[in-house]
Short mmCIF file of C-alpha atoms in Angstrom, two decimals:
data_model
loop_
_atom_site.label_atom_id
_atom_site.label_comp_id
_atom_site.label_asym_id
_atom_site.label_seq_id
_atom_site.Cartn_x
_atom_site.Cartn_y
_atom_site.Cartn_z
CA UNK E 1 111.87 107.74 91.74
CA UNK E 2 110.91 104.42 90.48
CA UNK E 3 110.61 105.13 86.44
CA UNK E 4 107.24 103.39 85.18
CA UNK E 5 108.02 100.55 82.66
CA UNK E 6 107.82 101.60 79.43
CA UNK E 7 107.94 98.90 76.08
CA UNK E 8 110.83 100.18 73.66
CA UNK E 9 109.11 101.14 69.92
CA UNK E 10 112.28 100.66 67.40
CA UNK E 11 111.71 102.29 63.95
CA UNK E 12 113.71 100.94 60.96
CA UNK E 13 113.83 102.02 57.58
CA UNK E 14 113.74 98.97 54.84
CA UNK E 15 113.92 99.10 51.44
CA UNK E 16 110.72 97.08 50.47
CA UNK E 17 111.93 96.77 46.33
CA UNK E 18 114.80 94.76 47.25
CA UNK E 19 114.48 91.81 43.98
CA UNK E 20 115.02 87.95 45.13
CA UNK E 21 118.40 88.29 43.14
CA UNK E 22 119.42 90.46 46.21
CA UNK E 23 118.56 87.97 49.23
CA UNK E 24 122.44 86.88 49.36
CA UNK E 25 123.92 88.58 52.39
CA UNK E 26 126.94 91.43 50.98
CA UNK E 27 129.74 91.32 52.47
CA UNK E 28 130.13 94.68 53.43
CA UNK E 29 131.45 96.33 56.31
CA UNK E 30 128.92 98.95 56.95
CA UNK E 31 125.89 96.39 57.51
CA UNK E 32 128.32 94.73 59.74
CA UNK E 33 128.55 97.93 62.15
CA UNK E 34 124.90 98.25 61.39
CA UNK E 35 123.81 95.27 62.59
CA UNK E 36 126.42 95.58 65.79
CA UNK E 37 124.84 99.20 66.23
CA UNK E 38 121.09 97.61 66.30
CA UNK E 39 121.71 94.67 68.46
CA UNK E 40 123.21 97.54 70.70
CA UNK E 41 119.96 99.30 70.37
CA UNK E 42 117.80 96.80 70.78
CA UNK E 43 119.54 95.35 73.84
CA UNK E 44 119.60 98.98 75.75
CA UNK E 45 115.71 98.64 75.04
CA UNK E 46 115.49 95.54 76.12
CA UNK E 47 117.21 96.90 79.78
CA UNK E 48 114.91 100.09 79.52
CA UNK E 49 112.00 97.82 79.71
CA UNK E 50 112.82 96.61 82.73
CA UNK E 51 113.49 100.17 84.11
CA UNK E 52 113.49 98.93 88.10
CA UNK E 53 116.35 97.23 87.73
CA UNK E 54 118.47 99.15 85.19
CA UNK E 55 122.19 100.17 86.95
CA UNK E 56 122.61 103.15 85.59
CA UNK E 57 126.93 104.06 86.49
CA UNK E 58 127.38 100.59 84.45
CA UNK E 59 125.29 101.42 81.70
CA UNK E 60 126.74 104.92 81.33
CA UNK E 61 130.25 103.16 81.14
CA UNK E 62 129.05 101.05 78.85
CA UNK E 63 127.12 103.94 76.52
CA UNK E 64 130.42 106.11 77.01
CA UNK E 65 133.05 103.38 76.26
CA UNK E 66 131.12 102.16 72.78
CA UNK E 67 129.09 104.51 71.14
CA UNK E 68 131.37 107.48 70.17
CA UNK E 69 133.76 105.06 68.38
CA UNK E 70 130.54 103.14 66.49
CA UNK E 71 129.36 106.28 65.56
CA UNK E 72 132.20 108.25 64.66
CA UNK E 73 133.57 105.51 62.48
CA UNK E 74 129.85 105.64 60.39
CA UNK E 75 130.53 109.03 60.26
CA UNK E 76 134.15 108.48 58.53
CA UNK E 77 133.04 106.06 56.23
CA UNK E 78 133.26 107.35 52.88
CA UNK E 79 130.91 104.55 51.32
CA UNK E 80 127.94 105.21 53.89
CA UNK E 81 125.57 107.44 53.01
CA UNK E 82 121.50 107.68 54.15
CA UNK E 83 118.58 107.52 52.33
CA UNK E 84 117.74 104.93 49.31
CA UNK E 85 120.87 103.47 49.20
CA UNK E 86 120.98 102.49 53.13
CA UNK E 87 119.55 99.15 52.95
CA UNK E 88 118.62 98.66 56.31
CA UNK E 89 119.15 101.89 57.56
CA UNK E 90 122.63 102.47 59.33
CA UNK E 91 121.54 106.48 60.16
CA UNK E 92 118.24 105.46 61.52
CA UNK E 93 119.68 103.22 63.80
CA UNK E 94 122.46 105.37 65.31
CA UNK E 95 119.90 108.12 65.46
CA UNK E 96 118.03 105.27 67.97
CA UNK E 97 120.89 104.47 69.68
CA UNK E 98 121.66 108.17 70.38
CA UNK E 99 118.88 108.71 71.33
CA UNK E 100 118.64 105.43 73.96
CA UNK E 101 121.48 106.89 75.12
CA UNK E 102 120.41 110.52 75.86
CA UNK E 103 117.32 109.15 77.89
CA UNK E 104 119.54 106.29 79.95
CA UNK E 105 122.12 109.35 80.70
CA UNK E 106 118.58 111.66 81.63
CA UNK E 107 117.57 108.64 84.15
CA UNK E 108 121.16 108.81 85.55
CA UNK E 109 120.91 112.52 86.19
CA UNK E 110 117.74 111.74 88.18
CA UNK E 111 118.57 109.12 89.72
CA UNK E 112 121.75 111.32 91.26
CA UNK E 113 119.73 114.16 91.70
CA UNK E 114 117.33 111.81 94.07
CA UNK E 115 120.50 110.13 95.97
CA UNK E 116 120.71 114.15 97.74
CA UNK E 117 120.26 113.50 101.17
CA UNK E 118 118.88 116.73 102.38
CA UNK E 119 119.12 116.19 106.19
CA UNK E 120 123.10 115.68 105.75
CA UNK E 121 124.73 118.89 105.41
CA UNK E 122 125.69 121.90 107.97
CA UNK E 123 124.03 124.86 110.06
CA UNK E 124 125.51 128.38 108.68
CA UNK E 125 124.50 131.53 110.23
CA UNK E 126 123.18 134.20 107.94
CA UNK E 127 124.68 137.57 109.36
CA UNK E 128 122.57 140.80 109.39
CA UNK E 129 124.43 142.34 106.46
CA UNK E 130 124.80 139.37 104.43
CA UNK E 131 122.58 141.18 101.22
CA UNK E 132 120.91 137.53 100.52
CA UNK E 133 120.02 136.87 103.68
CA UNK E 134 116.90 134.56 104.01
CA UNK E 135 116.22 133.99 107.76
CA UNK E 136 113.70 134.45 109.71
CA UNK E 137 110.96 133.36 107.28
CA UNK E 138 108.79 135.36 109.27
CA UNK E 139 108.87 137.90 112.05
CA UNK E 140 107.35 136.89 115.68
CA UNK E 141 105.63 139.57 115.78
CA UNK E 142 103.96 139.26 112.13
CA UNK E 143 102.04 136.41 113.04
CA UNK E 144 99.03 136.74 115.63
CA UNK E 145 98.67 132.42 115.32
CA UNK E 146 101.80 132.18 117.32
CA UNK E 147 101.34 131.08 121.08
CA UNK E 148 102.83 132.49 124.21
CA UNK E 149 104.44 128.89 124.60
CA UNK E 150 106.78 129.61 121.55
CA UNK E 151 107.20 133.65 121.43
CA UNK E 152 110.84 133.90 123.23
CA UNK E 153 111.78 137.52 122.41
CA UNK E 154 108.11 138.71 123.48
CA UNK E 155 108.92 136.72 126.62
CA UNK E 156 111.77 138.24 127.32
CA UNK E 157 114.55 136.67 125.35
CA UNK E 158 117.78 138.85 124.29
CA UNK E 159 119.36 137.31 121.52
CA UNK E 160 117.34 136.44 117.87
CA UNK E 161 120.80 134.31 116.90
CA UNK E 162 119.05 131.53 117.07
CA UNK E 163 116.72 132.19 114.76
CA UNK E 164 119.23 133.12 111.47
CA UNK E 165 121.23 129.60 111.28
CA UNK E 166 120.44 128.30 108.06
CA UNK E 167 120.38 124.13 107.30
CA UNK E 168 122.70 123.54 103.84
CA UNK E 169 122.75 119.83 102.53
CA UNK E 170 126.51 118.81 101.67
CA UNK E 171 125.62 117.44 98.17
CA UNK E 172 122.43 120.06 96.93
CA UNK E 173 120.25 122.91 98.21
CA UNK E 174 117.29 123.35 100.23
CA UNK E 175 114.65 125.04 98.42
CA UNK E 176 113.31 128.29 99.77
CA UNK E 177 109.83 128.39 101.05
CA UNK E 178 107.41 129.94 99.03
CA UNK E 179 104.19 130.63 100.67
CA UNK E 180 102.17 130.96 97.22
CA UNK E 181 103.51 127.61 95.42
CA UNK E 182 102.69 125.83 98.83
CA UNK E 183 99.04 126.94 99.25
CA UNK E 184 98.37 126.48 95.26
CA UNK E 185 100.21 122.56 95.84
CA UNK E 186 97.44 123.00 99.01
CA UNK E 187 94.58 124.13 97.35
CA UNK E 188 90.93 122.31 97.92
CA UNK E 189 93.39 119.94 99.96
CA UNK E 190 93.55 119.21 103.71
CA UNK E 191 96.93 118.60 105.33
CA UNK E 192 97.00 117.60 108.70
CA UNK E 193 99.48 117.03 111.77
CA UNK E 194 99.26 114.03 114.11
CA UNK E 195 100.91 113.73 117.38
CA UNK E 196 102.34 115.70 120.24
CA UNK E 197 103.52 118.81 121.18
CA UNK E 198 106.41 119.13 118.99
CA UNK E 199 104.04 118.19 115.96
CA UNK E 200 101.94 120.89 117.21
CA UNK E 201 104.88 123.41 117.50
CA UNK E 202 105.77 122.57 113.49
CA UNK E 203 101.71 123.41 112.62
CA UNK E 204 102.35 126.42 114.25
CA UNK E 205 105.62 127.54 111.88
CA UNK E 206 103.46 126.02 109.15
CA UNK E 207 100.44 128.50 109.88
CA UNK E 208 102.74 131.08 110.28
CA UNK E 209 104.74 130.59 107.25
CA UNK E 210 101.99 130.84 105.11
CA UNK E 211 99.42 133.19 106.68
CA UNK E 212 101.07 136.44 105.38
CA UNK E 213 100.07 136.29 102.01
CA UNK E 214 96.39 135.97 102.89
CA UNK E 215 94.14 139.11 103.68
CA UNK E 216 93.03 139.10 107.16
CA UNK E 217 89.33 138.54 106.36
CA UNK E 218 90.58 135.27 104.63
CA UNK E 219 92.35 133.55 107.51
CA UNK E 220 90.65 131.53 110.51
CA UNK E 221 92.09 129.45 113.10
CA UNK E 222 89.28 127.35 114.63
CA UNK E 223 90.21 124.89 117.87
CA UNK E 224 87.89 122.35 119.05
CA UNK E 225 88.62 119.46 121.31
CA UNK E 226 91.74 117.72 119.71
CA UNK E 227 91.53 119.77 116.50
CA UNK E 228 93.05 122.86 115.77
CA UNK E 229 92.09 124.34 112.19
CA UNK E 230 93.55 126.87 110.30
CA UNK E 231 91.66 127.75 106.83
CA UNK E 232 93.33 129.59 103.87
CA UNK E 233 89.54 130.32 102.72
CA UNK E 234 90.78 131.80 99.35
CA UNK E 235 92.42 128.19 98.15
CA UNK E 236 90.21 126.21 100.45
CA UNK E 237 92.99 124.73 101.81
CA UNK E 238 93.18 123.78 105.63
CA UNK E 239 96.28 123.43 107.69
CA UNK E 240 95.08 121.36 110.95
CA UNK E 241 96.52 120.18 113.75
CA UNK E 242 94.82 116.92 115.54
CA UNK E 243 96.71 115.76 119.50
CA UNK E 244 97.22 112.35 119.74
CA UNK E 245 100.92 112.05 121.29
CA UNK E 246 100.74 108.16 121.41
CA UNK E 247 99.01 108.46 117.77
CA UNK E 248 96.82 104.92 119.61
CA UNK E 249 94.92 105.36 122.58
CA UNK E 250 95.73 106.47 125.76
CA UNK E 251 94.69 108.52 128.89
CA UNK E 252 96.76 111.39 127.76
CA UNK E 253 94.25 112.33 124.95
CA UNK E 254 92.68 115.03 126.74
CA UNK E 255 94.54 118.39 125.04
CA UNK E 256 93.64 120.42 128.09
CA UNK E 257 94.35 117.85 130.70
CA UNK E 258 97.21 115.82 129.52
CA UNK E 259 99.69 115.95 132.36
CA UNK E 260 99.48 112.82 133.80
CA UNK E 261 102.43 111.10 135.38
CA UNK E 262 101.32 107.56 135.33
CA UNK E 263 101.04 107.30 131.50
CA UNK E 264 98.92 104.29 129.84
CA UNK E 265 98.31 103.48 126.25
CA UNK E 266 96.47 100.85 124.42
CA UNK E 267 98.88 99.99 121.89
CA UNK E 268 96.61 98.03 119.24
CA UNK E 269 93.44 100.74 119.56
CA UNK E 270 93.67 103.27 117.37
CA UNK E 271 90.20 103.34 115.44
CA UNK E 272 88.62 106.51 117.53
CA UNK E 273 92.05 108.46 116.64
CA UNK E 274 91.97 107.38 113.35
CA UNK E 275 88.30 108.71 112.14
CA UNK E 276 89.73 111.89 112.13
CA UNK E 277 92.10 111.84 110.04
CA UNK E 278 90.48 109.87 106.91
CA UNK E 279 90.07 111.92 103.63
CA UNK E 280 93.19 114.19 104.38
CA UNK E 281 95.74 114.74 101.51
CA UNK E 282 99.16 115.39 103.49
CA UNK E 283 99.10 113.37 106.64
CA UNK E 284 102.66 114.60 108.83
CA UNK E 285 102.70 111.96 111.50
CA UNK E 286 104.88 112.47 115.30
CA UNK E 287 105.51 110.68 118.52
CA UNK E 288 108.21 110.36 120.55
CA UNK E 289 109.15 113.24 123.81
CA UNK E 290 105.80 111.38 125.52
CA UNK E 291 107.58 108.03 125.77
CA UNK E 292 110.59 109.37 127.30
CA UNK E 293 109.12 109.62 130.96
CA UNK E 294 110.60 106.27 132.09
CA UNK E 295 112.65 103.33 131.00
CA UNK E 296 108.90 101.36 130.58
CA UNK E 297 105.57 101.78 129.39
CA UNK E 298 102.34 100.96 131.11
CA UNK E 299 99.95 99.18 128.60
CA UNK E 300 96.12 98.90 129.71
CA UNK E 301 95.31 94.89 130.25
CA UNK E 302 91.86 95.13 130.92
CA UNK E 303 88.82 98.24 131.63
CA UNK E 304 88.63 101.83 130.07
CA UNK E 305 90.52 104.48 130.82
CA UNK E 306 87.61 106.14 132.92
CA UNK E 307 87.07 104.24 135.52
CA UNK E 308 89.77 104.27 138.55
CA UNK E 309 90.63 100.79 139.03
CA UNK E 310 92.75 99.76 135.66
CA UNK E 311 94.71 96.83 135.07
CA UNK E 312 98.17 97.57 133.04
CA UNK E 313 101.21 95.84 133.12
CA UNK E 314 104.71 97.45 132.37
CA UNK E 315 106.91 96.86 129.39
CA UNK E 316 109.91 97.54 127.82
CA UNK E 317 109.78 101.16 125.94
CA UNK E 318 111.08 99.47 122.58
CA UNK E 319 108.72 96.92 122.82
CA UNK E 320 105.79 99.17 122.94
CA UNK E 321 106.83 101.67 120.79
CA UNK E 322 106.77 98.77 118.45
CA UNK E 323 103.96 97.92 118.78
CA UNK E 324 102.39 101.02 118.95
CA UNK E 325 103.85 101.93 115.19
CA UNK E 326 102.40 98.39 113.84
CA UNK E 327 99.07 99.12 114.62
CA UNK E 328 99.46 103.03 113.29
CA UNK E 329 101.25 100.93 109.53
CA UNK E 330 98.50 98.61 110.00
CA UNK E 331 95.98 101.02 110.11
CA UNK E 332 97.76 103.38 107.45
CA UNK E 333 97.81 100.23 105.15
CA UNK E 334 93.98 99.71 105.71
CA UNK E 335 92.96 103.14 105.56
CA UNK E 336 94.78 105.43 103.27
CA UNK E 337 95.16 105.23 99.19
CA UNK E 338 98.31 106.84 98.07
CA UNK E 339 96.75 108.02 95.42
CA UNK E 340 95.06 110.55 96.91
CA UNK E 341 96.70 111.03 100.61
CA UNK E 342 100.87 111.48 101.14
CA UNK E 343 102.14 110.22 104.21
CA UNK E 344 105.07 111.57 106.54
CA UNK E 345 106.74 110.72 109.41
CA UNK E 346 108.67 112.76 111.81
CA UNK E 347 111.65 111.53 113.34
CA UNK E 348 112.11 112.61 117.02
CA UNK E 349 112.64 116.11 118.26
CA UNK E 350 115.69 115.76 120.90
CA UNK E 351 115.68 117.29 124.14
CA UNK E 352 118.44 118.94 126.00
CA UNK E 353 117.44 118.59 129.03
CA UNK E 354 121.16 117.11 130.34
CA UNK E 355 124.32 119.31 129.73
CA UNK E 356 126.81 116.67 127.87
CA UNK E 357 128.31 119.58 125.79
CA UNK E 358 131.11 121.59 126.72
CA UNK E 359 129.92 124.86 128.90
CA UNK E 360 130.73 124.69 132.48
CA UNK E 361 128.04 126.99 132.88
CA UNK E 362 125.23 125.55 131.31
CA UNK E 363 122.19 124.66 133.32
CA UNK E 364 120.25 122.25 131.16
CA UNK E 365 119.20 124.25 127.59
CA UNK E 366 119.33 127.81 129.41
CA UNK E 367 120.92 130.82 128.44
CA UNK E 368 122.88 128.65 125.06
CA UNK E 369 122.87 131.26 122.61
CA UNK E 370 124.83 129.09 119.90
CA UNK E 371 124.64 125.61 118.45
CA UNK E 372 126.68 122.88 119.40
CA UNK E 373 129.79 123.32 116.95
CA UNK E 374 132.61 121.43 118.65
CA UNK E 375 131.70 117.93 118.43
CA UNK E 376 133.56 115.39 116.82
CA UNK E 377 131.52 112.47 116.93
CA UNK E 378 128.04 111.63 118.00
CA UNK E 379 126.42 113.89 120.09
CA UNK E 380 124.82 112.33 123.31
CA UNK E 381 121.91 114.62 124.70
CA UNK E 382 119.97 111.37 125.92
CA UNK E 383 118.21 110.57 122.39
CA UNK E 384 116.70 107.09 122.18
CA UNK E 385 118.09 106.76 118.80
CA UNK E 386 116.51 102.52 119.30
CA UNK E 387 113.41 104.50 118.97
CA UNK E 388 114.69 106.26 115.53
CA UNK E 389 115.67 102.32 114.42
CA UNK E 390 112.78 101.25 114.92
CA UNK E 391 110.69 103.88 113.30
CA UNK E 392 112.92 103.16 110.33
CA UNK E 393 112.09 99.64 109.84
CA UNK E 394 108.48 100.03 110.38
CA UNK E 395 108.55 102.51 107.69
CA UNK E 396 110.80 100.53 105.05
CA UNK E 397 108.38 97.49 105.69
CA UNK E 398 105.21 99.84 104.65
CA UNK E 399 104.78 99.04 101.07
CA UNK E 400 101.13 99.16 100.07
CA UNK E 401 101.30 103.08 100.85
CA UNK E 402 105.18 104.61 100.90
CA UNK E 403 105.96 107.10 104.19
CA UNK E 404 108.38 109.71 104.11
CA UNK E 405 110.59 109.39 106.97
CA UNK E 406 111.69 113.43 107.53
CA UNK E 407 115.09 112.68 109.38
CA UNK E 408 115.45 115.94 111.76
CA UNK E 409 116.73 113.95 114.66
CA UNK E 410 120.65 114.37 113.98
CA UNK E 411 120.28 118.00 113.11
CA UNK E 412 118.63 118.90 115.61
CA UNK E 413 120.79 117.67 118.39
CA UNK E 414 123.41 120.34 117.73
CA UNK E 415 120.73 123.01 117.86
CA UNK E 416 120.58 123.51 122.25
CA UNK E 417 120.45 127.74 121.53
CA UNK E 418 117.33 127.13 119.87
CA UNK E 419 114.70 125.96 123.08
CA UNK E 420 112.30 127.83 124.39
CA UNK E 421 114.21 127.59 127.98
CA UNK E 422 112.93 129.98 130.44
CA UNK E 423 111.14 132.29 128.05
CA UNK E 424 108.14 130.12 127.48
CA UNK E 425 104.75 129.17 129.89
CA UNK E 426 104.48 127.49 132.89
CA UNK E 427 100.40 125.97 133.78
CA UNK E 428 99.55 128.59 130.97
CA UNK E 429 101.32 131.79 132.21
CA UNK E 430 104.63 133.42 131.42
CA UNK E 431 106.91 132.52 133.61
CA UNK E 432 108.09 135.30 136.34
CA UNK E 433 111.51 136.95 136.74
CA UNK E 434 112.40 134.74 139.50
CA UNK E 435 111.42 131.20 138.01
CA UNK E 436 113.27 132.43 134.94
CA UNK E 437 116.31 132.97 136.98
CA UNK E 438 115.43 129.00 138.50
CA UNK E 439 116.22 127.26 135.09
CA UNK E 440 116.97 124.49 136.77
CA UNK E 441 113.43 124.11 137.38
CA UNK E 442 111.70 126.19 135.26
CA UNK E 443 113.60 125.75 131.54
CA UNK E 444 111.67 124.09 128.96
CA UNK E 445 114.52 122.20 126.33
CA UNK E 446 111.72 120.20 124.55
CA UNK E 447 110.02 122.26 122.74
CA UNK E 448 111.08 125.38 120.10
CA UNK E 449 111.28 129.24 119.57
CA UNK E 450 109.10 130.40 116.61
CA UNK E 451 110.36 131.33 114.52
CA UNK E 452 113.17 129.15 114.52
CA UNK E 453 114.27 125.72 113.87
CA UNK E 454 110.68 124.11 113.31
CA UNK E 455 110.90 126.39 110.11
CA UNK E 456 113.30 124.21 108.79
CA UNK E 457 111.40 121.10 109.10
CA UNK E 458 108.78 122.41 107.34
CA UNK E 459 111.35 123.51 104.51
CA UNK E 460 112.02 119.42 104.23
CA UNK E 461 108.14 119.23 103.91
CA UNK E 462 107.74 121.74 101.43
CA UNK E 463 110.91 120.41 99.53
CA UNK E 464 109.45 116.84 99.28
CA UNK E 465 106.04 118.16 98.39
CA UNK E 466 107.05 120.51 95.84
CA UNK E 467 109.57 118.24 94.32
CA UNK E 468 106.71 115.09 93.97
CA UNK E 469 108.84 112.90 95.84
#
């Protein structure tokens, strides 16, 4: 957190009755460690004015090596004493410095607690007996909002493992969701999801983590055209979710009739998109799985996507993906005040669509019951992590209005027991007995159980929100 500058206010106690007889300087050791103790002073104020660049390990050292033996040797002087016969007040002055030195340590604490990476750390699995057991957040069958995309045990999975593996950062702890604090950090506020599927399957652990707390004549979920609504009416708070899996333009935009193998986009048109998503306060921004058809994109030259004869030319996926997330900070930068509106960023969702693990068995994502756990390096399940890069520097370059980048790419990779697979839809029906036993053909590794990992993501939202970033 960047600390707001702050001018240092010194208070010194004089003694204003001092005659002109006394104007020679005494030679006295005491005002000599006085005066050493307020030039100390005054220079830590001088470095708390300019907060932003204050290093705080070297100033500690400094604080730690120098003030317990300037003070403790005040302290042993027999001669000092406060009040009326402190000329220039030596007690006044270490009380300053002391207390310079409390707030520089107080900065230090924050400044470690912010260095906690939450999205480094390790999956454990909660066991049923375990007596503070915290996963699921919810129960599948608790929440009505769920679709039949995401339900695995309704659809005929065995095994809930997947659904108790808690995320624990290496260096602090990942707050537990509390539906109440969220909705009252949500009330008479908007937030909104904007993207693809897998942006769509997080609004869906996000309804569902919150809707249990609110009677059922309080709750609507409204869906029309690209936006999906869900209103909390007692905090008039709305959780929506808006499909735009290119976030620009494309001819995928249609939410029922977005299967389209010859993808185009129009990577600097993003206007009609955008209109929707003005005056929202938490904006959680997605795309990625809908570039990974091909190693290139096809990017409209000239014409509209409705007419048959269009005129695109092919290029590089990096390139356009580039591009693409210019004109979304571009517009961002334009469009949003960060005063009023927070903006996220997901990283990408990994597939695991091609077995690299070890399981001589394994057809694609299907029947994995546990996470990866016996990697010792990198894990390669056909990520493009130049995609991740250059997400990254897009983001660090934003600074009229700061993004969040939620890192959930690395995490993720290990979690291949936590798919949908063959328990999920296929041209909106559950798939049969025999395509389930065809995963080969029939497994979905993109997108998530509910409940289930998607829970966690949120946690990193709700962790970020709660804590004011």
């Amino acid at each position: 957190m960047r600390m707001p500058r702050r001018k240092p206010s010194f208070l010194f106690t004089t003694n204003s009755t001092t005659s002109a007889a006394s104007t020679r300087k005494p030679n006295r050791p005491e005002l000599r460690r006085a005066a050493a103790l307020l030039f100390s002073a005054i220079l830590l104020g001088t470095l708390l004015y300019s907060a932003d660049n204050i290093r705080f390990i070297t100033i500690q050292s400094q604080i730690t090596r120098s003030s317990p033996r300037q003070l403790s040797s005040l302290e042993a002087d027999p001669n000092h004493a406060s009040g009326p016969s402190d000329p220039i007040g030596i007690q006044s002055a270490a009380d300053l410095f002391d207390g310079a030195k409390k707030r520089v340590l107080s900065l230090h604490k924050q400044k470690e607690k912010e260095k906690c990476d939450l999205f480094d750390g390790e999956w454990i699995y909660e066991r049923e007996e375990d007596g503070n057991r915290r996963y699921p957040l919810y129960r599948e069958e608790e929440c009505v909002f769920l679709t039949e995309q995401v339900t695995c045990m309704r659809n005929g999975r065995k095994d809930d493992r997947y659904q108790r593996w808690r995320w624990q950062p290496r260096s602090c702890s990942l707050p537990r969701f509390d539906a109440k604090a969220f909705l009252e950090k949500l009330r008479n506020k908007r937030m909104m999801f904007v993207g693809d599927s897998l942006n769509r399957n997080q609004w869906e652990s996000m309804v569902c983590l919150v809707q249990s707390i609110l009677p059922w004549d309080k709750k609507t979920l409204i869906k029309t055209g690209s936006l999906n609504v869900f209103r909390a009416e007692e905090y008039n708070a709305t959780l929506e979710f808006y499909w735009a899996p290119f976030l620009v333009e494309s001819n995928s935009d249609d939410p029922a009739m977005h299967s389209i193998r010859d993808r185009i986009i129009r990577p600097t048109s993003i206007l009609k998109h955008g209109a929707n998503w003005k005056d929202v306060d938490f904006l959680i921004f997605n795309t990625y799985i809908w570039w990974m058809n091909g190693p290139k994109m096809k990017v409209l030259r000239k014409g509209i996507f409705s007419r048959r004869s269009i005129k695109y030319e092919e290029v590089e996926r990096i390139v356009a993906y580039r591009r693409v997330l210019r004109t979304w900070s571009k517009w961002v930068a334009e469009h949003i005040d960060p005063q009023k509106t927070t903006v996220f960023f997901m990283s990408m969702s990994p597939a695991h669509e091609t077995v690299t693990w070890e399981n001589p068995n394994a057809i694609r994502c299907a029947m994995e019951t546990l996470p990866i756990t016996n990697s010792t390096g990198r894990i390669d399940v056909g990520t493009d992590w130049r995609l991740f890069t250059v997400a990254e520097d897009v983001i660090q370059s934003m600074r009229q209005v700061p993004v969040h980048y939620i890192n959930i790419t690395a995490l993720s990779e290990v979690r291949k027991d936590a798919h949908t697979s063959v328990h999920t839809l296929r041209q909106g029906k559950v798939l049969t007995r025999e395509q389930q036993a065809d995963p080969a053909t029939y497994a979905d590794c993109i997108h998530w159980c509910l409940p289930g990992l998607p829970d966690v993501w949120n946690e990193f939202l709700y962790a970020k929100m709660m804590s004011n970033m």
